Structures are given as C-alpha cells and as structure tokens.
Amino acid sequence: TLAVDIGGTGIKALVLSATGKPLTERNRIKTPRPATPGAVITTIVGLAKDQGKFDRVSVGFPGVVRRGVTVTAPNLDGNWRNFKLAEALSEKLGKPVRVANDADVQGFGAIEGHGVELVLTLGTGMGSALFVDGRLVPNLEMAHHPYQRGRTYEELLGDKARKKIGKKKWNRRLITAIATLEHAFNYNRLYIGGGNAQKIILKLPSNTRIVENVVGLLGGIALWRDQP
Ligand code: BGC
C-alpha cells in the first residue's frame, strides 16, 4: 500500500506491507503553493514514482472527506469542494485509491482500539479524530469549533498561532485546551501527533501520549480493512 499524507507544509509517502510495516524510506516534498488539486496530484505522482512498486493507495487529506470526495481544505488552495480526489488519483496512478481525513488516518495508526480514544494532530492546522472501541466517528472537526472568545482551536493552536505567540504560551494554551476536551469527551486516552507535537515542553496528563509523525502514514493500512 502506498501511504500518502497531504499536509499544509509537506506531502509525505512510503510503502507499507500487508501488515502495515514500512517497506521503503519515507519521502517528503514541500506542499506546492498554491496547493490546488492539480498541483497536489502532480506532487503525489512524483512521490509515488520514487517509492517504486505498490498495488493500492491510501491518502490522508487535511480536510473533510466523504467517499473519496473532498469537501473542505482549510489549509490548501483552489477549489477542493466536491473534488473527486480518489477517482482523479486512481486515474493517474492506475491503482485503487482510498482517501480519508488525515487525523482519522493518524488515529488508525495510533489507537489501542478500546474505549473512547481521541486523537489530535498539531501541524499547520489542528486535526482531530474520535474512536469508540476502535470504530471511527468520521470527520470530527474540532479545529474550527469556536473555543475562546470566538476564536477556534485551530486559530489558537495552529502553526500560525504558535509562531506568533511562541513556544511557552502555545504550550500553556495546549494544556488548557486538553483540559477542556477531556471534560467534553471523557476519553480513556488522548494521542497527540503531527509535526508540532515535538514542540510540547509541558507535562501532559497521564492518559495522554505523543505519537510519532510517521504514524500519519502507518494508519493508511487501516483504510483497506473493514471497520471492526
Ligand atoms: C482541517 C482538518 C484537518 C486538520 C489537520 C484542519 O484545518 O479542518 O480536517 O484534519 O486541519 O490537517
């Protein structure tokens, strides 16, 4: 399975075995700007060539996705509304393609499959995914939920905010947000992934785990198995 993770800053790919183990080195190309459907597809085709052989493709997309069709893409450009990404990419690569929200894919790679598990990804945007006994509640979009004085989680915790307010304040904001989310979702476990997870310097609650960025690709294997 060629696993692709489309991010606001980079697009990453690697090939996974049938059991989800990496078979190739991950490669990464900067997200083209403007990140239009055409430009993003061209970038993925380039990454795919470097990855060698594969039979099918899983894509994590930074927005709402329904049945392979993209609905929103807050951190990309151009017209992604109702874009048939799975179909368009499948035509270019000559292989079947499945697409899901990037945080949902990351979650599949991270969760244990028991109880209520919440996943947050901290990168250009803020991704969120919710699982109940390993079953996904698709397209949870905490990112754009107004949270403090009308500002959304993503406005407060996204990469732009982090760069503006600095590491310490961003960390304090994150801890407050986690406390709020814990009260709302009463999850058993929280996983935090994404490029900015490594910028966390404050102590996290004991039910919280940081996951490696590569998990955003490893979860791609789950798009080809039936939901439990
Ligand atoms: C999008 C989410 C996505 C997240 C991380 C947000 O802006 O709305 O769908 O998962 O960014 O890429």
PDB file of C-alpha atoms and ligand atoms in Angstrom:
ATOM      1  CA  THR A   1       0.000   0.000   0.000  1.00  0.00           C
ATOM      2  CA  LEU A   2       1.384   3.407  -0.938  1.00  0.00           C
ATOM      3  CA  ALA A   3       0.505   5.635   2.039  1.00  0.00           C
ATOM      4  CA  VAL A   4       0.366   9.359   1.350  1.00  0.00           C
ATOM      5  CA  ASP A   5      -0.102  12.140   3.902  1.00  0.00           C
ATOM      6  CA  ILE A   6      -1.068  15.522   2.459  1.00  0.00           C
ATOM      7  CA  GLY A   7      -0.124  18.269   4.896  1.00  0.00           C
ATOM      8  CA  GLY A   8      -0.235  22.033   4.708  1.00  0.00           C
ATOM      9  CA  THR A   9       3.578  22.160   4.729  1.00  0.00           C
ATOM     10  CA  GLY A  10       4.728  18.824   3.324  1.00  0.00           C
ATOM     11  CA  ILE A  11       3.393  15.850   1.399  1.00  0.00           C
ATOM     12  CA  LYS A  12       4.846  12.545   2.587  1.00  0.00           C
ATOM     13  CA  ALA A  13       4.775   8.990   1.259  1.00  0.00           C
ATOM     14  CA  LEU A  14       6.019   5.486   1.952  1.00  0.00           C
ATOM     15  CA  VAL A  15       5.062   1.936   1.018  1.00  0.00           C
ATOM     16  CA  LEU A  16       3.557  -0.391   3.637  1.00  0.00           C
ATOM     17  CA  SER A  17       3.497  -4.196   3.750  1.00  0.00           C
ATOM     18  CA  ALA A  18       0.208  -6.101   4.065  1.00  0.00           C
ATOM     19  CA  THR A  19       0.599  -5.939   7.840  1.00  0.00           C
ATOM     20  CA  GLY A  20       1.324  -2.210   7.814  1.00  0.00           C
ATOM     21  CA  LYS A  21       5.104  -2.269   8.239  1.00  0.00           C
ATOM     22  CA  PRO A  22       7.125   0.311   6.279  1.00  0.00           C
ATOM     23  CA  LEU A  23       8.908  -1.232   3.275  1.00  0.00           C
ATOM     24  CA  THR A  24      10.527   1.947   1.958  1.00  0.00           C
ATOM     25  CA  GLU A  25      12.111   5.129   3.290  1.00  0.00           C
ATOM     26  CA  ARG A  26       9.574   7.889   3.771  1.00  0.00           C
ATOM     27  CA  ASN A  27       9.982  10.725   1.290  1.00  0.00           C
ATOM     28  CA  ARG A  28       8.664  14.227   1.661  1.00  0.00           C
ATOM     29  CA  ILE A  29       8.152  17.107  -0.753  1.00  0.00           C
ATOM     30  CA  LYS A  30       7.090  20.597   0.226  1.00  0.00           C
ATOM     31  CA  THR A  31       3.396  21.169  -0.399  1.00  0.00           C
ATOM     32  CA  PRO A  32       3.189  23.085  -3.705  1.00  0.00           C
ATOM     33  CA  ARG A  33       1.801  26.584  -3.394  1.00  0.00           C
ATOM     34  CA  PRO A  34      -0.819  27.334  -4.493  1.00  0.00           C
ATOM     35  CA  ALA A  35      -1.914  23.864  -3.325  1.00  0.00           C
ATOM     36  CA  THR A  36      -4.570  23.325  -5.981  1.00  0.00           C
ATOM     37  CA  PRO A  37      -5.926  19.834  -6.763  1.00  0.00           C
ATOM     38  CA  GLY A  38      -3.806  19.661  -9.940  1.00  0.00           C
ATOM     39  CA  ALA A  39      -0.570  20.713  -8.209  1.00  0.00           C
ATOM     40  CA  VAL A  40      -1.100  18.348  -5.273  1.00  0.00           C
ATOM     41  CA  ILE A  41      -1.833  15.409  -7.586  1.00  0.00           C
ATOM     42  CA  THR A  42       1.311  16.112  -9.616  1.00  0.00           C
ATOM     43  CA  THR A  43       3.349  16.123  -6.387  1.00  0.00           C
ATOM     44  CA  ILE A  44       1.851  12.785  -5.289  1.00  0.00           C
ATOM     45  CA  VAL A  45       2.576  11.231  -8.676  1.00  0.00           C
ATOM     46  CA  GLY A  46       6.220  12.333  -8.278  1.00  0.00           C
ATOM     47  CA  LEU A  47       6.456  10.857  -4.771  1.00  0.00           C
ATOM     48  CA  ALA A  48       4.833   7.624  -5.988  1.00  0.00           C
ATOM     49  CA  LYS A  49       7.438   7.216  -8.739  1.00  0.00           C
ATOM     50  CA  ASP A  50      10.257   7.407  -6.191  1.00  0.00           C
ATOM     51  CA  GLN A  51       8.574   4.842  -3.951  1.00  0.00           C
ATOM     52  CA  GLY A  52       8.684   2.005  -6.500  1.00  0.00           C
ATOM     53  CA  LYS A  53       6.034  -0.707  -6.688  1.00  0.00           C
ATOM     54  CA  PHE A  54       2.668  -0.762  -4.906  1.00  0.00           C
ATOM     55  CA  ASP A  55      -0.815  -2.181  -5.548  1.00  0.00           C
ATOM     56  CA  ARG A  56      -3.104   0.344  -3.895  1.00  0.00           C
ATOM     57  CA  VAL A  57      -3.014   3.789  -2.364  1.00  0.00           C
ATOM     58  CA  SER A  58      -4.216   5.328   0.936  1.00  0.00           C
ATOM     59  CA  VAL A  59      -4.327   9.091   1.289  1.00  0.00           C
ATOM     60  CA  GLY A  60      -4.694  11.232   4.412  1.00  0.00           C
ATOM     61  CA  PHE A  61      -6.235  14.547   3.415  1.00  0.00           C
ATOM     62  CA  PRO A  62      -6.251  17.740   5.544  1.00  0.00           C
ATOM     63  CA  GLY A  63      -9.988  18.358   5.411  1.00  0.00           C
ATOM     64  CA  VAL A  64     -13.376  16.691   5.407  1.00  0.00           C
ATOM     65  CA  VAL A  65     -13.596  13.718   3.016  1.00  0.00           C
ATOM     66  CA  ARG A  66     -16.669  11.697   2.087  1.00  0.00           C
ATOM     67  CA  ARG A  67     -16.333   8.548  -0.016  1.00  0.00           C
ATOM     68  CA  GLY A  68     -13.160   9.724  -1.701  1.00  0.00           C
ATOM     69  CA  VAL A  69     -14.560  13.187  -2.410  1.00  0.00           C
ATOM     70  CA  THR A  70     -13.011  16.184  -0.643  1.00  0.00           C
ATOM     71  CA  VAL A  71     -15.393  18.641   0.986  1.00  0.00           C
ATOM     72  CA  THR A  72     -13.171  21.188   2.769  1.00  0.00           C
ATOM     73  CA  ALA A  73      -9.451  22.020   2.731  1.00  0.00           C
ATOM     74  CA  PRO A  74      -8.829  24.978   5.062  1.00  0.00           C
ATOM     75  CA  ASN A  75      -5.035  24.943   4.623  1.00  0.00           C
ATOM     76  CA  LEU A  76      -4.796  24.208   0.902  1.00  0.00           C
ATOM     77  CA  ASP A  77      -5.713  26.432  -2.069  1.00  0.00           C
ATOM     78  CA  GLY A  78      -8.005  26.269  -5.040  1.00  0.00           C
ATOM     79  CA  ASN A  79     -11.301  24.527  -5.358  1.00  0.00           C
ATOM     80  CA  TRP A  80     -11.377  21.341  -3.285  1.00  0.00           C
ATOM     81  CA  ARG A  81     -15.125  21.415  -2.692  1.00  0.00           C
ATOM     82  CA  ASN A  82     -16.589  18.186  -4.115  1.00  0.00           C
ATOM     83  CA  PHE A  83     -13.320  17.234  -5.762  1.00  0.00           C
ATOM     84  CA  LYS A  84     -13.173  13.517  -6.601  1.00  0.00           C
ATOM     85  CA  LEU A  85      -9.662  13.003  -5.283  1.00  0.00           C
ATOM     86  CA  ALA A  86      -9.751   9.199  -5.050  1.00  0.00           C
ATOM     87  CA  GLU A  87     -11.000   8.920  -8.609  1.00  0.00           C
ATOM     88  CA  ALA A  88      -8.596  11.523 -10.057  1.00  0.00           C
ATOM     89  CA  LEU A  89      -5.570   9.996  -8.344  1.00  0.00           C
ATOM     90  CA  SER A  90      -6.598   6.484  -9.277  1.00  0.00           C
ATOM     91  CA  GLU A  91      -6.690   7.501 -12.932  1.00  0.00           C
ATOM     92  CA  LYS A  92      -3.180   8.979 -12.702  1.00  0.00           C
ATOM     93  CA  LEU A  93      -1.623   6.080 -10.775  1.00  0.00           C
ATOM     94  CA  GLY A  94      -3.573   3.218 -12.319  1.00  0.00           C
ATOM     95  CA  LYS A  95      -4.289   1.758  -8.864  1.00  0.00           C
ATOM     96  CA  PRO A  96      -7.268   1.814  -6.497  1.00  0.00           C
ATOM     97  CA  VAL A  97      -7.162   4.774  -4.107  1.00  0.00           C
ATOM     98  CA  ARG A  98      -8.888   5.411  -0.778  1.00  0.00           C
ATOM     99  CA  VAL A  99      -8.885   8.803   0.885  1.00  0.00           C
ATOM    100  CA  ALA A 100      -9.734   9.772   4.475  1.00  0.00           C
ATOM    101  CA  ASN A 101      -9.189  12.746   6.738  1.00  0.00           C
ATOM    102  CA  ASP A 102      -5.514  12.999   7.810  1.00  0.00           C
ATOM    103  CA  ALA A 103      -6.269  12.929  11.545  1.00  0.00           C
ATOM    104  CA  ASP A 104      -8.541   9.914  11.059  1.00  0.00           C
ATOM    105  CA  VAL A 105      -5.673   8.088   9.318  1.00  0.00           C
ATOM    106  CA  GLN A 106      -3.212   9.139  12.025  1.00  0.00           C
ATOM    107  CA  GLY A 107      -5.690   7.839  14.598  1.00  0.00           C
ATOM    108  CA  PHE A 108      -5.914   4.418  12.991  1.00  0.00           C
ATOM    109  CA  GLY A 109      -2.144   4.168  13.350  1.00  0.00           C
ATOM    110  CA  ALA A 110      -2.176   5.298  16.989  1.00  0.00           C
ATOM    111  CA  ILE A 111      -5.141   3.849  18.852  1.00  0.00           C
ATOM    112  CA  GLU A 112      -5.396   0.726  21.006  1.00  0.00           C
ATOM    113  CA  GLY A 113      -8.986   0.003  19.964  1.00  0.00           C
ATOM    114  CA  HIS A 114     -10.562   0.024  23.432  1.00  0.00           C
ATOM    115  CA  GLY A 115     -12.856   2.609  24.973  1.00  0.00           C
ATOM    116  CA  VAL A 116     -13.075   6.216  23.847  1.00  0.00           C
ATOM    117  CA  GLU A 117      -9.887   7.468  22.219  1.00  0.00           C
ATOM    118  CA  LEU A 118      -9.325  10.997  20.972  1.00  0.00           C
ATOM    119  CA  VAL A 119      -6.536  11.982  18.598  1.00  0.00           C
ATOM    120  CA  LEU A 120      -5.247  15.494  17.986  1.00  0.00           C
ATOM    121  CA  THR A 121      -2.721  16.420  15.334  1.00  0.00           C
ATOM    122  CA  LEU A 122      -0.759  19.614  15.693  1.00  0.00           C
ATOM    123  CA  GLY A 123       0.659  20.869  12.432  1.00  0.00           C
ATOM    124  CA  THR A 124      -0.271  23.624  10.019  1.00  0.00           C
ATOM    125  CA  GLY A 125      -3.848  23.029  11.142  1.00  0.00           C
ATOM    126  CA  MET A 126      -5.262  21.105  14.077  1.00  0.00           C
ATOM    127  CA  GLY A 127      -6.645  17.674  13.255  1.00  0.00           C
ATOM    128  CA  SER A 128      -8.974  15.683  15.472  1.00  0.00           C
ATOM    129  CA  ALA A 129     -10.277  12.121  15.378  1.00  0.00           C
ATOM    130  CA  LEU A 130     -12.544  10.189  17.700  1.00  0.00           C
ATOM    131  CA  PHE A 131     -12.734   6.392  18.104  1.00  0.00           C
ATOM    132  CA  VAL A 132     -15.049   4.235  20.174  1.00  0.00           C
ATOM    133  CA  ASP A 133     -13.752   0.671  20.703  1.00  0.00           C
ATOM    134  CA  GLY A 134     -11.647   1.116  17.575  1.00  0.00           C
ATOM    135  CA  ARG A 135     -14.527   2.369  15.449  1.00  0.00           C
ATOM    136  CA  LEU A 136     -14.082   5.765  13.890  1.00  0.00           C
ATOM    137  CA  VAL A 137     -16.526   8.633  14.224  1.00  0.00           C
ATOM    138  CA  PRO A 138     -15.562  10.152  10.863  1.00  0.00           C
ATOM    139  CA  ASN A 139     -14.644  13.775  10.193  1.00  0.00           C
ATOM    140  CA  LEU A 140     -14.695  15.177  13.720  1.00  0.00           C
ATOM    141  CA  GLU A 141     -13.708  18.802  13.115  1.00  0.00           C
ATOM    142  CA  MET A 142     -12.718  20.327  16.451  1.00  0.00           C
ATOM    143  CA  ALA A 143     -10.345  22.658  14.566  1.00  0.00           C
ATOM    144  CA  HIS A 144     -12.998  25.152  13.556  1.00  0.00           C
ATOM    145  CA  HIS A 145     -15.086  24.965  16.690  1.00  0.00           C
ATOM    146  CA  PRO A 146     -15.200  28.384  18.408  1.00  0.00           C
ATOM    147  CA  TYR A 147     -13.438  27.904  21.711  1.00  0.00           C
ATOM    148  CA  GLN A 148     -12.151  31.055  23.411  1.00  0.00           C
ATOM    149  CA  ARG A 149     -13.735  34.433  22.756  1.00  0.00           C
ATOM    150  CA  GLY A 150     -14.933  33.288  19.363  1.00  0.00           C
ATOM    151  CA  ARG A 151     -11.509  32.041  18.348  1.00  0.00           C
ATOM    152  CA  THR A 152     -11.299  28.451  17.172  1.00  0.00           C
ATOM    153  CA  TYR A 153      -8.960  25.687  18.372  1.00  0.00           C
ATOM    154  CA  GLU A 154      -7.033  25.971  15.125  1.00  0.00           C
ATOM    155  CA  GLU A 155      -6.712  29.750  15.422  1.00  0.00           C
ATOM    156  CA  LEU A 156      -5.330  29.278  18.925  1.00  0.00           C
ATOM    157  CA  LEU A 157      -3.173  26.172  18.412  1.00  0.00           C
ATOM    158  CA  GLY A 158      -2.323  26.007  14.697  1.00  0.00           C
ATOM    159  CA  ASP A 159       1.172  26.670  13.392  1.00  0.00           C
ATOM    160  CA  LYS A 160       0.470  30.342  12.687  1.00  0.00           C
ATOM    161  CA  ALA A 161      -0.526  30.926  16.322  1.00  0.00           C
ATOM    162  CA  ARG A 162       2.488  29.002  17.620  1.00  0.00           C
ATOM    163  CA  LYS A 163       4.872  31.123  15.566  1.00  0.00           C
ATOM    164  CA  LYS A 164       3.141  34.301  16.703  1.00  0.00           C
ATOM    165  CA  ILE A 165       2.912  33.658  20.443  1.00  0.00           C
ATOM    166  CA  GLY A 166       5.985  31.467  20.993  1.00  0.00           C
ATOM    167  CA  LYS A 167       6.532  28.036  22.455  1.00  0.00           C
ATOM    168  CA  LYS A 168       5.734  28.717  26.136  1.00  0.00           C
ATOM    169  CA  LYS A 169       2.395  30.422  25.611  1.00  0.00           C
ATOM    170  CA  TRP A 170       1.412  27.908  22.938  1.00  0.00           C
ATOM    171  CA  ASN A 171       2.185  25.104  25.395  1.00  0.00           C
ATOM    172  CA  ARG A 172       0.038  26.700  28.093  1.00  0.00           C
ATOM    173  CA  ARG A 173      -2.812  27.101  25.617  1.00  0.00           C
ATOM    174  CA  LEU A 174      -2.486  23.465  24.650  1.00  0.00           C
ATOM    175  CA  ILE A 175      -2.734  22.275  28.252  1.00  0.00           C
ATOM    176  CA  THR A 176      -5.892  24.375  28.754  1.00  0.00           C
ATOM    177  CA  ALA A 177      -7.398  23.028  25.542  1.00  0.00           C
ATOM    178  CA  ILE A 178      -6.641  19.441  26.573  1.00  0.00           C
ATOM    179  CA  ALA A 179      -8.417  20.010  29.912  1.00  0.00           C
ATOM    180  CA  THR A 180     -11.469  21.369  28.075  1.00  0.00           C
ATOM    181  CA  LEU A 181     -11.534  18.472  25.620  1.00  0.00           C
ATOM    182  CA  GLU A 182     -11.138  15.930  28.394  1.00  0.00           C
ATOM    183  CA  HIS A 183     -14.252  17.312  30.090  1.00  0.00           C
ATOM    184  CA  ALA A 184     -16.192  17.267  26.838  1.00  0.00           C
ATOM    185  CA  PHE A 185     -15.248  13.806  25.561  1.00  0.00           C
ATOM    186  CA  ASN A 186     -14.334  11.918  28.748  1.00  0.00           C
ATOM    187  CA  TYR A 187     -11.945   9.836  26.709  1.00  0.00           C
ATOM    188  CA  ASN A 188      -9.841   6.980  28.063  1.00  0.00           C
ATOM    189  CA  ARG A 189      -6.816   8.061  26.083  1.00  0.00           C
ATOM    190  CA  LEU A 190      -5.654  11.065  24.098  1.00  0.00           C
ATOM    191  CA  TYR A 191      -2.983  10.812  21.390  1.00  0.00           C
ATOM    192  CA  ILE A 192      -1.142  13.845  20.083  1.00  0.00           C
ATOM    193  CA  GLY A 193       0.625  13.683  16.738  1.00  0.00           C
ATOM    194  CA  GLY A 194       1.690  15.996  13.941  1.00  0.00           C
ATOM    195  CA  GLY A 195       4.897  17.935  13.347  1.00  0.00           C
ATOM    196  CA  ASN A 196       4.380  20.295  16.291  1.00  0.00           C
ATOM    197  CA  ALA A 197       3.872  17.507  18.836  1.00  0.00           C
ATOM    198  CA  GLN A 198       7.647  17.644  19.323  1.00  0.00           C
ATOM    199  CA  LYS A 199       7.280  21.275  20.439  1.00  0.00           C
ATOM    200  CA  ILE A 200       5.451  20.192  23.595  1.00  0.00           C
ATOM    201  CA  ILE A 201       7.530  21.043  26.669  1.00  0.00           C
ATOM    202  CA  LEU A 202       4.932  20.930  29.439  1.00  0.00           C
ATOM    203  CA  LYS A 203       3.921  17.784  31.297  1.00  0.00           C
ATOM    204  CA  LEU A 204       0.852  16.141  29.782  1.00  0.00           C
ATOM    205  CA  PRO A 205      -1.862  14.327  31.753  1.00  0.00           C
ATOM    206  CA  SER A 206      -1.097  10.625  32.326  1.00  0.00           C
ATOM    207  CA  ASN A 207      -3.775   9.448  29.849  1.00  0.00           C
ATOM    208  CA  THR A 208      -2.065  11.367  27.023  1.00  0.00           C
ATOM    209  CA  ARG A 209       0.548  10.006  24.627  1.00  0.00           C
ATOM    210  CA  ILE A 210       2.618  11.695  21.971  1.00  0.00           C
ATOM    211  CA  VAL A 211       2.788   9.699  18.745  1.00  0.00           C
ATOM    212  CA  GLU A 212       5.473   9.863  16.088  1.00  0.00           C
ATOM    213  CA  ASN A 213       4.713  11.738  12.899  1.00  0.00           C
ATOM    214  CA  VAL A 214       5.201   8.614  10.770  1.00  0.00           C
ATOM    215  CA  VAL A 215       2.002   7.229  12.341  1.00  0.00           C
ATOM    216  CA  GLY A 216       0.127   9.541   9.940  1.00  0.00           C
ATOM    217  CA  LEU A 217       1.326   7.200   7.193  1.00  0.00           C
ATOM    218  CA  LEU A 218       1.201   3.879   9.052  1.00  0.00           C
ATOM    219  CA  GLY A 219      -2.524   4.330   9.705  1.00  0.00           C
ATOM    220  CA  GLY A 220      -3.081   4.236   5.936  1.00  0.00           C
ATOM    221  CA  ILE A 221      -3.258   0.445   6.007  1.00  0.00           C
ATOM    222  CA  ALA A 222      -6.499   0.630   8.003  1.00  0.00           C
ATOM    223  CA  LEU A 223      -8.399   2.198   5.095  1.00  0.00           C
ATOM    224  CA  TRP A 224      -8.305  -1.215   3.416  1.00  0.00           C
ATOM    225  CA  ARG A 225      -9.641  -3.268   6.259  1.00  0.00           C
ATOM    226  CA  ASP A 226     -13.263  -3.433   7.259  1.00  0.00           C
ATOM    227  CA  GLN A 227     -14.289  -1.452  10.287  1.00  0.00           C
ATOM    228  CA  PRO A 228     -14.332  -3.681  13.389  1.00  0.00           C
TER     229      PRO A 228
HETATM  230  C1  BGC B   1      -8.959  20.588   8.945  1.00  0.00           C
HETATM  231  C2  BGC B   1      -8.992  19.143   9.386  1.00  0.00           C
HETATM  232  C3  BGC B   1      -7.581  18.561   9.332  1.00  0.00           C
HETATM  233  C4  BGC B   1      -6.623  19.441  10.118  1.00  0.00           C
HETATM  234  C5  BGC B   1      -5.189  18.936  10.054  1.00  0.00           C
HETATM  235  C6  BGC B   1      -7.958  21.354   9.763  1.00  0.00           C
HETATM  236  O1  BGC B   1      -7.912  22.678   9.325  1.00  0.00           O
HETATM  237  O2  BGC B   1     -10.230  21.181   9.054  1.00  0.00           O
HETATM  238  O3  BGC B   1      -9.867  18.402   8.573  1.00  0.00           O
HETATM  239  O4  BGC B   1      -7.598  17.259   9.838  1.00  0.00           O
HETATM  240  O5  BGC B   1      -6.665  20.767   9.649  1.00  0.00           O
HETATM  241  O6  BGC B   1      -4.716  18.893   8.770  1.00  0.00           O
END
